């Protein structure tokens, strides 16, 4: 997997993790999330992403994003994106 693909996959992992653990929205099936974590675990030290430091290899090994310490600017950006593109899945909204 090349650097650009890893960067994109890691960004998607962060987005899916935030949506699931902070917003109670599942953007992808659990099986797909688990596969993504396995790939990221395998290539952990090759990931070149601005927010690489918020995760540990153990997070991917366990298949979770629960323990991520979210920088405010990252959390805000992901929250806005999820709300814009998947706001219909937010609790308390009508669709």
Tab-separated table of N, CA and C in Angstrom:
chain	number	residue	atom	x	y	z
A	1	UNK	N	0.856	-1.168	0.000
A	1	UNK	CA	0.000	0.000	0.000
A	1	UNK	C	0.904	1.233	0.000
A	2	UNK	N	0.622	2.167	-0.887
A	2	UNK	CA	1.489	3.348	-0.964
A	2	UNK	C	1.107	4.399	0.085
A	3	UNK	N	1.974	5.391	0.235
A	3	UNK	CA	1.811	6.418	1.260
A	3	UNK	C	0.496	7.170	1.142
A	4	UNK	N	0.106	7.524	-0.066
A	4	UNK	CA	-1.138	8.269	-0.278
A	4	UNK	C	-2.348	7.432	0.124
A	5	UNK	N	-2.340	6.159	-0.206
A	5	UNK	CA	-3.449	5.276	0.163
A	5	UNK	C	-3.549	5.121	1.675
A	6	UNK	N	-2.397	4.965	2.324
A	6	UNK	CA	-2.384	4.843	3.782
A	6	UNK	C	-2.905	6.110	4.447
A	7	UNK	N	-2.486	7.251	3.929
A	7	UNK	CA	-2.933	8.534	4.491
A	7	UNK	C	-4.450	8.666	4.367
A	8	UNK	N	-4.981	8.302	3.220
A	8	UNK	CA	-6.428	8.376	2.997
A	8	UNK	C	-7.170	7.384	3.897
A	9	UNK	N	-6.643	6.166	4.004
A	9	UNK	CA	-7.277	5.154	4.844
A	9	UNK	C	-7.255	5.570	6.309
A	10	UNK	N	-6.146	6.147	6.748
A	10	UNK	CA	-6.038	6.601	8.141
A	10	UNK	C	-7.034	7.737	8.413
A	11	UNK	N	-7.162	8.644	7.486
A	11	UNK	CA	-8.145	9.716	7.632
A	11	UNK	C	-9.555	9.180	7.726
A	12	UNK	N	-9.849	8.166	6.938
A	12	UNK	CA	-11.175	7.545	6.972
A	12	UNK	C	-11.385	6.818	8.303
A	13	UNK	N	-10.328	6.158	8.791
A	13	UNK	CA	-10.390	5.508	10.096
A	13	UNK	C	-10.725	6.533	11.185
A	14	UNK	N	-10.050	7.676	11.166
A	14	UNK	CA	-10.318	8.715	12.157
A	14	UNK	C	-11.761	9.194	12.054
A	15	UNK	N	-12.227	9.407	10.835
A	15	UNK	CA	-13.596	9.868	10.626
A	15	UNK	C	-14.608	8.843	11.144
A	16	UNK	N	-14.425	7.593	10.771
A	16	UNK	CA	-15.344	6.534	11.212
A	16	UNK	C	-15.302	6.356	12.726
A	17	UNK	N	-14.110	6.452	13.310
A	17	UNK	CA	-13.969	6.292	14.754
A	17	UNK	C	-14.675	7.419	15.503
A	18	UNK	N	-14.457	8.636	15.067
A	18	UNK	CA	-15.106	9.770	15.735
A	18	UNK	C	-16.626	9.660	15.615
A	19	UNK	N	-17.084	9.363	14.419
A	19	UNK	CA	-18.530	9.248	14.207
A	19	UNK	C	-19.129	8.173	15.114
A	20	UNK	N	-18.453	7.057	15.227
A	20	UNK	CA	-18.975	5.935	16.008
A	20	UNK	C	-18.894	6.194	17.515
A	21	UNK	N	-17.736	6.598	17.979
A	21	UNK	CA	-17.527	6.721	19.426
A	21	UNK	C	-18.004	8.044	20.020
A	22	UNK	N	-18.063	9.091	19.219
A	22	UNK	CA	-18.461	10.396	19.755
A	22	UNK	C	-19.850	10.844	19.305
A	23	UNK	N	-20.312	10.323	18.162
A	23	UNK	CA	-21.593	10.772	17.629
A	23	UNK	C	-22.629	9.649	17.539
A	24	UNK	N	-22.215	8.421	17.856
A	24	UNK	CA	-23.093	7.260	17.813
A	24	UNK	C	-23.656	7.024	16.401
A	25	UNK	N	-22.781	7.203	15.408
A	25	UNK	CA	-23.158	6.975	14.015
A	25	UNK	C	-22.175	5.975	13.412
A	26	UNK	N	-22.678	4.929	12.833
A	26	UNK	CA	-21.832	3.939	12.170
A	26	UNK	C	-21.806	4.252	10.671
A	27	UNK	N	-20.645	4.676	10.183
A	27	UNK	CA	-20.522	5.032	8.768
A	27	UNK	C	-20.259	3.819	7.880
A	28	UNK	N	-19.671	2.769	8.461
A	28	UNK	CA	-19.360	1.553	7.715
A	28	UNK	C	-19.697	0.338	8.576
A	29	UNK	N	-19.889	-0.823	7.953
A	29	UNK	CA	-20.157	-2.036	8.740
A	29	UNK	C	-18.953	-2.394	9.622
A	30	UNK	N	-19.217	-3.054	10.733
A	30	UNK	CA	-18.158	-3.457	11.662
A	30	UNK	C	-17.066	-4.274	10.982
A	31	UNK	N	-17.459	-5.152	10.085
A	31	UNK	CA	-16.486	-6.007	9.409
A	31	UNK	C	-15.507	-5.171	8.581
A	32	UNK	N	-16.002	-4.136	7.942
A	32	UNK	CA	-15.153	-3.260	7.142
A	32	UNK	C	-14.210	-2.461	8.046
A	33	UNK	N	-14.714	-2.002	9.168
A	33	UNK	CA	-13.888	-1.271	10.135
A	33	UNK	C	-12.765	-2.176	10.646
A	34	UNK	N	-13.105	-3.429	10.965
A	34	UNK	CA	-12.108	-4.383	11.447
A	34	UNK	C	-11.021	-4.634	10.411
A	35	UNK	N	-11.406	-4.771	9.156
A	35	UNK	CA	-10.426	-4.972	8.075
A	35	UNK	C	-9.525	-3.749	7.942
A	36	UNK	N	-10.111	-2.570	8.035
A	36	UNK	CA	-9.344	-1.339	7.951
A	36	UNK	C	-8.312	-1.290	9.079
A	37	UNK	N	-8.717	-1.662	10.281
A	37	UNK	CA	-7.800	-1.666	11.424
A	37	UNK	C	-6.643	-2.647	11.211
A	38	UNK	N	-6.928	-3.801	10.636
A	38	UNK	CA	-5.868	-4.787	10.373
A	38	UNK	C	-4.838	-4.241	9.401
A	39	UNK	N	-5.300	-3.575	8.363
A	39	UNK	CA	-4.371	-2.986	7.384
A	39	UNK	C	-3.542	-1.890	8.044
A	40	UNK	N	-4.187	-1.028	8.815
A	40	UNK	CA	-3.465	0.065	9.473
A	40	UNK	C	-2.496	-0.459	10.525
A	41	UNK	N	-2.847	-1.527	11.195
A	41	UNK	CA	-1.928	-2.131	12.168
A	41	UNK	C	-0.683	-2.654	11.454
A	42	UNK	N	-0.900	-3.321	10.355
A	42	UNK	CA	0.218	-3.889	9.585
A	42	UNK	C	1.174	-2.796	9.092
A	43	UNK	N	0.632	-1.649	8.729
A	43	UNK	CA	1.424	-0.563	8.144
A	43	UNK	C	1.575	0.639	9.078
A	44	UNK	N	1.397	0.425	10.380
A	44	UNK	CA	1.345	1.536	11.323
A	44	UNK	C	2.525	2.502	11.193
A	45	UNK	N	3.717	1.978	11.119
A	45	UNK	CA	4.899	2.851	11.100
A	45	UNK	C	5.183	3.471	9.728
A	46	UNK	N	4.364	3.153	8.767
A	46	UNK	CA	4.473	3.755	7.435
A	46	UNK	C	3.481	4.906	7.250
A	47	UNK	N	2.542	5.051	8.184
A	47	UNK	CA	1.505	6.076	8.056
A	47	UNK	C	2.126	7.459	8.192
A	48	UNK	N	1.845	8.301	7.213
A	48	UNK	CA	2.294	9.691	7.251
A	48	UNK	C	1.052	10.577	7.205
A	49	UNK	N	0.638	10.990	8.375
A	49	UNK	CA	-0.584	11.780	8.508
A	49	UNK	C	-0.373	12.799	9.627
A	50	UNK	N	-0.928	13.951	9.462
A	50	UNK	CA	-0.779	15.019	10.449
A	50	UNK	C	-1.157	14.569	11.866
A	51	UNK	N	-2.154	13.715	11.978
A	51	UNK	CA	-2.637	13.271	13.285
A	51	UNK	C	-2.249	11.830	13.614
A	52	UNK	N	-1.161	11.393	13.050
A	52	UNK	CA	-0.675	10.038	13.290
A	52	UNK	C	-0.484	9.772	14.782
A	53	UNK	N	-0.084	10.778	15.519
A	53	UNK	CA	0.269	10.636	16.932
A	53	UNK	C	-0.917	10.328	17.850
A	54	UNK	N	-2.145	10.456	17.378
A	54	UNK	CA	-3.297	10.235	18.259
A	54	UNK	C	-3.643	8.760	18.431
A	55	UNK	N	-2.997	7.885	17.688
A	55	UNK	CA	-3.277	6.456	17.778
A	55	UNK	C	-2.018	5.682	18.155
A	56	UNK	N	-2.247	4.452	18.581
A	56	UNK	CA	-1.167	3.527	18.928
A	56	UNK	C	-1.406	2.226	18.171
A	57	UNK	N	-0.373	1.448	17.950
A	57	UNK	CA	-0.581	0.162	17.266
A	57	UNK	C	-1.634	-0.694	17.978
A	58	UNK	N	-1.693	-0.587	19.289
A	58	UNK	CA	-2.649	-1.381	20.065
A	58	UNK	C	-4.100	-1.056	19.707
A	59	UNK	N	-4.343	0.198	19.323
A	59	UNK	CA	-5.703	0.574	18.916
A	59	UNK	C	-6.146	-0.242	17.712
A	60	UNK	N	-5.249	-0.369	16.750
A	60	UNK	CA	-5.588	-1.112	15.533
A	60	UNK	C	-5.648	-2.606	15.788
A	61	UNK	N	-4.754	-3.080	16.641
A	61	UNK	CA	-4.750	-4.499	16.980
A	61	UNK	C	-6.070	-4.892	17.652
A	62	UNK	N	-6.581	-3.995	18.489
A	62	UNK	CA	-7.854	-4.246	19.174
A	62	UNK	C	-9.061	-3.903	18.297
A	63	UNK	N	-8.831	-3.235	17.183
A	63	UNK	CA	-9.931	-2.865	16.289
A	63	UNK	C	-10.813	-1.779	16.867
A	64	UNK	N	-10.189	-0.754	17.465
A	64	UNK	CA	-10.969	0.285	18.118
A	64	UNK	C	-10.364	1.669	17.923
A	65	UNK	N	-11.192	2.668	18.100
A	65	UNK	CA	-10.748	4.047	18.118
A	65	UNK	C	-11.229	4.731	19.385
A	66	UNK	N	-11.651	3.919	20.348
A	66	UNK	CA	-12.242	4.426	21.581
A	66	UNK	C	-11.278	5.306	22.379
A	67	UNK	N	-10.006	4.936	22.431
A	67	UNK	CA	-9.040	5.620	23.300
A	67	UNK	C	-8.392	6.848	22.660
A	68	UNK	N	-8.815	7.228	21.473
A	68	UNK	CA	-8.200	8.375	20.808
A	68	UNK	C	-8.431	9.643	21.620
A	69	UNK	N	-7.374	10.390	21.826
A	69	UNK	CA	-7.443	11.692	22.489
A	69	UNK	C	-7.575	12.725	21.370
A	70	UNK	N	-8.780	13.186	21.132
A	70	UNK	CA	-9.088	14.004	19.960
A	70	UNK	C	-8.618	15.448	20.119
A	71	UNK	N	-7.701	15.900	19.256
A	71	UNK	CA	-7.368	17.322	19.233
A	71	UNK	C	-8.625	18.106	18.838
A	72	UNK	N	-8.884	19.241	19.484
A	72	UNK	CA	-10.131	19.982	19.215
A	72	UNK	C	-10.351	20.311	17.740
A	73	UNK	N	-9.307	20.708	17.028
A	73	UNK	CA	-9.494	21.075	15.620
A	73	UNK	C	-9.857	19.863	14.764
A	74	UNK	N	-9.327	18.696	15.098
A	74	UNK	CA	-9.668	17.476	14.365
A	74	UNK	C	-11.098	17.059	14.687
A	75	UNK	N	-11.437	17.057	15.955
A	75	UNK	CA	-12.799	16.688	16.368
A	75	UNK	C	-13.835	17.599	15.712
A	76	UNK	N	-13.553	18.889	15.704
A	76	UNK	CA	-14.478	19.848	15.107
A	76	UNK	C	-14.645	19.623	13.614
A	77	UNK	N	-13.546	19.393	12.922
A	77	UNK	CA	-13.603	19.178	11.469
A	77	UNK	C	-14.384	17.910	11.135
A	78	UNK	N	-14.117	16.836	11.854
A	78	UNK	CA	-14.829	15.583	11.585
A	78	UNK	C	-16.312	15.738	11.943
A	79	UNK	N	-16.596	16.374	13.057
A	79	UNK	CA	-17.995	16.570	13.465
A	79	UNK	C	-18.772	17.337	12.391
A	80	UNK	N	-18.174	18.394	11.868
A	80	UNK	CA	-18.844	19.167	10.805
A	80	UNK	C	-19.061	18.306	9.562
A	81	UNK	N	-18.046	17.534	9.162
A	81	UNK	CA	-18.163	16.704	7.959
A	81	UNK	C	-19.258	15.648	8.132
A	82	UNK	N	-19.249	14.967	9.271
A	82	UNK	CA	-20.255	13.925	9.505
A	82	UNK	C	-21.653	14.529	9.544
A	83	UNK	N	-21.798	15.659	10.208
A	83	UNK	CA	-23.102	16.319	10.281
A	83	UNK	C	-23.585	16.728	8.896
A	84	UNK	N	-22.685	17.252	8.090
A	84	UNK	CA	-23.044	17.679	6.741
A	84	UNK	C	-23.441	16.506	5.850
A	85	UNK	N	-22.668	15.428	5.910
A	85	UNK	CA	-22.890	14.311	4.989
A	85	UNK	C	-23.763	13.187	5.536
A	86	UNK	N	-23.905	13.115	6.848
A	86	UNK	CA	-24.672	12.020	7.454
A	86	UNK	C	-25.570	12.515	8.581
A	87	UNK	N	-25.961	13.770	8.507
A	87	UNK	CA	-26.799	14.364	9.552
A	87	UNK	C	-28.106	13.653	9.768
A	88	UNK	N	-28.599	12.970	8.739
A	88	UNK	CA	-29.852	12.246	8.860
A	88	UNK	C	-29.741	11.071	9.842
A	89	UNK	N	-28.517	10.652	10.163
A	89	UNK	CA	-28.315	9.536	11.089
A	89	UNK	C	-28.188	9.994	12.533
A	90	UNK	N	-28.123	11.313	12.734
A	90	UNK	CA	-28.004	11.840	14.093
A	90	UNK	C	-29.289	11.591	14.861
A	91	UNK	N	-29.150	11.248	16.112
A	91	UNK	CA	-30.335	11.019	16.958
A	91	UNK	C	-31.076	12.319	17.159
A	92	UNK	N	-32.382	12.230	17.142
A	92	UNK	CA	-33.208	13.396	17.391
A	92	UNK	C	-33.504	14.208	16.131
A	93	UNK	N	-33.057	13.731	14.963
A	93	UNK	CA	-33.380	14.437	13.719
A	93	UNK	C	-34.407	13.628	12.958
A	94	UNK	N	-35.152	14.301	12.161
A	94	UNK	CA	-36.142	13.601	11.343
A	94	UNK	C	-35.613	13.494	9.918
A	95	UNK	N	-35.988	12.427	9.267
A	95	UNK	CA	-35.447	12.214	7.933
A	95	UNK	C	-36.469	12.160	6.865
